[in-house]
Coordinates of C-alpha atoms and ligand atoms in Angstrom, one line a residue:
X23 CA 9.4 27.4 12.7
X24 CA 7.1 24.5 12.2
X25 CA 8.4 22.1 9.7
X26 CA 5.9 19.6 8.3
X27 CA 4.7 18.3 5.1
X28 CA 1.1 17.4 4.2
X29 CA 1.4 14.6 1.6
X30 CA -1.3 14.3 -1.0
X31 CA -2.7 10.8 -1.2
X32 CA -3.2 9.7 -4.8
X33 CA -6.6 8.3 -5.7
X34 CA -7.9 6.3 -8.7
X35 CA -10.3 9.1 -9.7
X36 CA -7.4 11.2 -11.2
X37 CA -6.1 9.7 -14.5
X38 CA -2.5 10.7 -13.8
X39 CA -2.6 9.4 -10.3
X40 CA -4.1 6.1 -11.3
X41 CA -1.3 5.7 -13.8
X42 CA 1.3 6.0 -11.0
X43 CA -0.7 3.6 -8.8
X44 CA -0.5 1.0 -11.6
X45 CA 3.3 1.2 -11.8
X46 CA 5.9 -1.1 -10.2
X47 CA 8.0 0.7 -7.6
X48 CA 11.8 0.5 -7.5
X49 CA 13.9 -0.8 -4.7
X50 CA 15.4 1.8 -2.4
X51 CA 19.2 1.7 -2.9
X52 CA 20.3 3.8 0.1
X53 CA 18.4 4.0 3.3
X54 CA 19.3 7.4 4.6
X55 CA 17.8 10.5 6.4
X56 CA 15.7 11.2 3.4
X57 CA 14.1 7.7 3.7
X58 CA 13.5 8.3 7.4
X59 CA 11.8 11.6 6.6
X60 CA 9.7 10.1 3.9
X61 CA 8.6 7.3 6.2
X62 CA 7.7 9.8 8.9
X63 CA 5.6 11.9 6.5
X64 CA 3.9 8.8 5.2
X65 CA 3.0 7.7 8.8
X66 CA 1.5 11.2 9.4
X67 CA -0.5 11.1 6.2
X68 CA -1.7 7.6 6.9
X69 CA -2.8 8.5 10.4
X70 CA -4.4 11.7 9.3
X71 CA -6.3 9.8 6.6
X72 CA -7.5 7.2 9.1
X73 CA -5.7 4.5 7.2
X74 CA -3.9 1.5 8.6
X75 CA -1.4 1.2 5.8
X76 CA 0.2 3.4 3.1
X77 CA 2.6 2.6 0.3
X78 CA 5.1 4.8 -1.6
X79 CA 3.2 4.9 -4.9
X80 CA 0.1 6.3 -3.0
X81 CA 2.0 9.5 -2.3
X82 CA 3.6 9.6 -5.7
X83 CA 6.8 7.9 -4.7
X84 CA 7.6 4.9 -6.8
X85 CA 9.9 3.5 -4.1
X86 CA 9.5 0.1 -2.4
X87 CA 8.4 1.1 1.1
X88 CA 5.2 1.1 3.1
X89 CA 4.0 2.0 6.5
X90 CA 1.5 0.2 8.7
X91 CA -0.3 1.2 11.9
X92 CA -2.9 -0.9 13.5
X93 CA -4.8 0.5 16.5
X94 CA -2.6 1.7 19.3
X95 CA 0.4 -0.3 18.1
X96 CA 3.6 1.7 17.1
X97 CA 3.8 2.4 13.4
X98 CA 5.9 -0.1 11.3
X99 CA 8.0 0.8 8.3
X100 CA 8.9 -1.9 5.7
X101 CA 11.6 -1.0 3.1
X102 CA 12.3 -3.3 0.1
X103 CA 9.9 -5.9 1.6
X104 CA 9.6 -9.5 0.3
X105 CA 7.1 -12.2 1.3
X106 CA 9.2 -15.3 2.0
X107 CA 6.5 -17.7 2.8
X108 CA 2.7 -17.9 2.9
X109 CA 0.3 -20.4 4.5
X110 CA -2.1 -22.4 2.3
X111 CA -4.9 -21.3 4.6
X112 CA -6.7 -18.1 3.6
X113 CA -8.4 -15.5 5.6
X114 CA -10.9 -13.0 4.3
X115 CA -11.2 -9.3 5.3
X116 CA -13.3 -6.5 4.0
X117 CA -10.6 -4.2 2.6
X118 CA -10.5 -0.6 1.8
X119 CA -7.8 1.7 0.5
X120 CA -7.0 5.4 0.9
X121 CA -6.5 5.5 -2.9
X122 CA -10.1 4.2 -3.4
X123 CA -11.9 6.1 -0.7
X124 CA -15.3 4.9 0.5
X125 CA -15.2 1.5 -1.2
X126 CA -14.8 -1.8 0.4
X127 CA -14.8 -5.4 -0.7
X128 CA -13.9 -8.8 0.8
X129 CA -10.6 -10.2 -0.3
X130 CA -9.1 -13.6 0.4
X131 CA -5.4 -13.8 1.1
X132 CA -3.0 -16.2 2.8
X133 CA -3.7 -16.1 6.6
X134 CA -0.1 -16.3 7.7
X135 CA 3.0 -14.9 6.1
X136 CA 6.6 -14.4 6.7
X137 CA 8.0 -11.1 5.5
X138 CA 11.6 -9.9 5.2
X139 CA 12.3 -6.1 5.0
X140 CA 14.7 -3.4 6.0
X141 CA 14.0 -0.9 8.8
X142 CA 14.7 2.8 8.5
X143 CA 17.9 2.1 10.4
X144 CA 19.0 0.0 7.5
X145 CA 18.7 -3.3 9.3
X146 CA 17.1 -6.4 7.9
X147 CA 14.3 -8.0 9.9
X148 CA 11.9 -10.8 9.4
X149 CA 8.4 -11.0 10.9
X150 CA 5.6 -13.5 10.9
X151 CA 2.2 -11.9 10.6
X152 CA -1.3 -13.3 11.0
X153 CA -4.8 -11.8 11.1
X154 CA -5.3 -8.2 10.0
X155 CA -1.6 -7.5 10.0
X156 CA -1.0 -10.2 7.4
X157 CA -3.7 -8.8 5.2
X158 CA -2.5 -5.2 5.5
X159 CA 1.1 -6.2 4.7
X160 CA -0.1 -8.1 1.6
X161 CA -2.3 -5.2 0.5
X162 CA 0.6 -2.7 0.9
X163 CA 3.1 -5.0 -0.9
X164 CA 0.6 -5.3 -3.7
X165 CA 0.8 -1.4 -4.1
X166 CA 4.5 -1.7 -4.7
X167 CA 3.7 -4.0 -7.6
X168 CA 1.0 -1.7 -9.1
X169 CA -1.8 -4.0 -7.8
X170 CA -4.9 -2.6 -6.0
X171 CA -7.4 -4.6 -3.9
X172 CA -10.0 -4.2 -6.7
X173 CA -7.8 -6.5 -8.7
X174 CA -8.7 -9.3 -6.3
X175 CA -12.5 -9.0 -6.6
X176 CA -14.9 -10.1 -9.3
X177 CA -14.9 -8.2 -12.6
X178 CA -18.4 -7.0 -11.8
X179 CA -17.5 -5.6 -8.5
X180 CA -14.3 -4.0 -9.9
X181 CA -16.3 -2.3 -12.7
X182 CA -18.8 -1.0 -10.1
X183 CA -16.1 0.5 -8.0
X184 CA -14.3 2.0 -11.0
X185 CA -17.6 3.5 -12.1
X186 CA -17.9 5.4 -8.8
X187 CA -14.7 7.2 -9.7
X188 CA -15.8 7.6 -13.3
X189 CA -13.0 5.4 -14.6
X190 CA -13.9 3.7 -17.8
X191 CA -13.1 0.0 -17.2
X192 CA -11.6 -0.1 -20.7
X193 CA -9.2 2.7 -19.6
X194 CA -8.1 1.0 -16.4
X195 CA -4.4 0.8 -17.0
X196 CA -2.4 -2.4 -17.1
X197 CA 0.4 -2.7 -14.5
X198 CA 3.6 -1.2 -15.9
Ligands
LIG220 NI1 -4.4 0.6 -0.4

């Protein structure tokens, strides 16, 4: 019997989903088979959605993990990630988000970062990231803190994007 899960990706156009996307996710206490399974399902959903990153809250799981896959590289899984250093130099990328489909905006972020996280095997690792990988990791880590890329753009641009999803800017929830 085929055993697979198609995870729904939460988008800002649904009030209840937007509320989840604006919440701070909790650390994962035990990295176990369930965590591995969740990460695998997230990788599948990310690839299916043509995304290069996906964070727990985007599939309704308020847990601190995200997945990344850039081009033909193997997917990466970051559990309980923390940025331990950032460069003063910034780089700018036009960002999009599976939770804000069809909308893009330039965002400046530190060009180089060092990140510490745990793997699905429960082992800690540290990586240095630059370029697109650095941006994706920062974008996904933001999701774990209830922050979306539209929080990094001008108010005017944010209102315009919220409008596309019929979200009243006055009703755009605070991070909880
Ligand atoms: Ni995103």
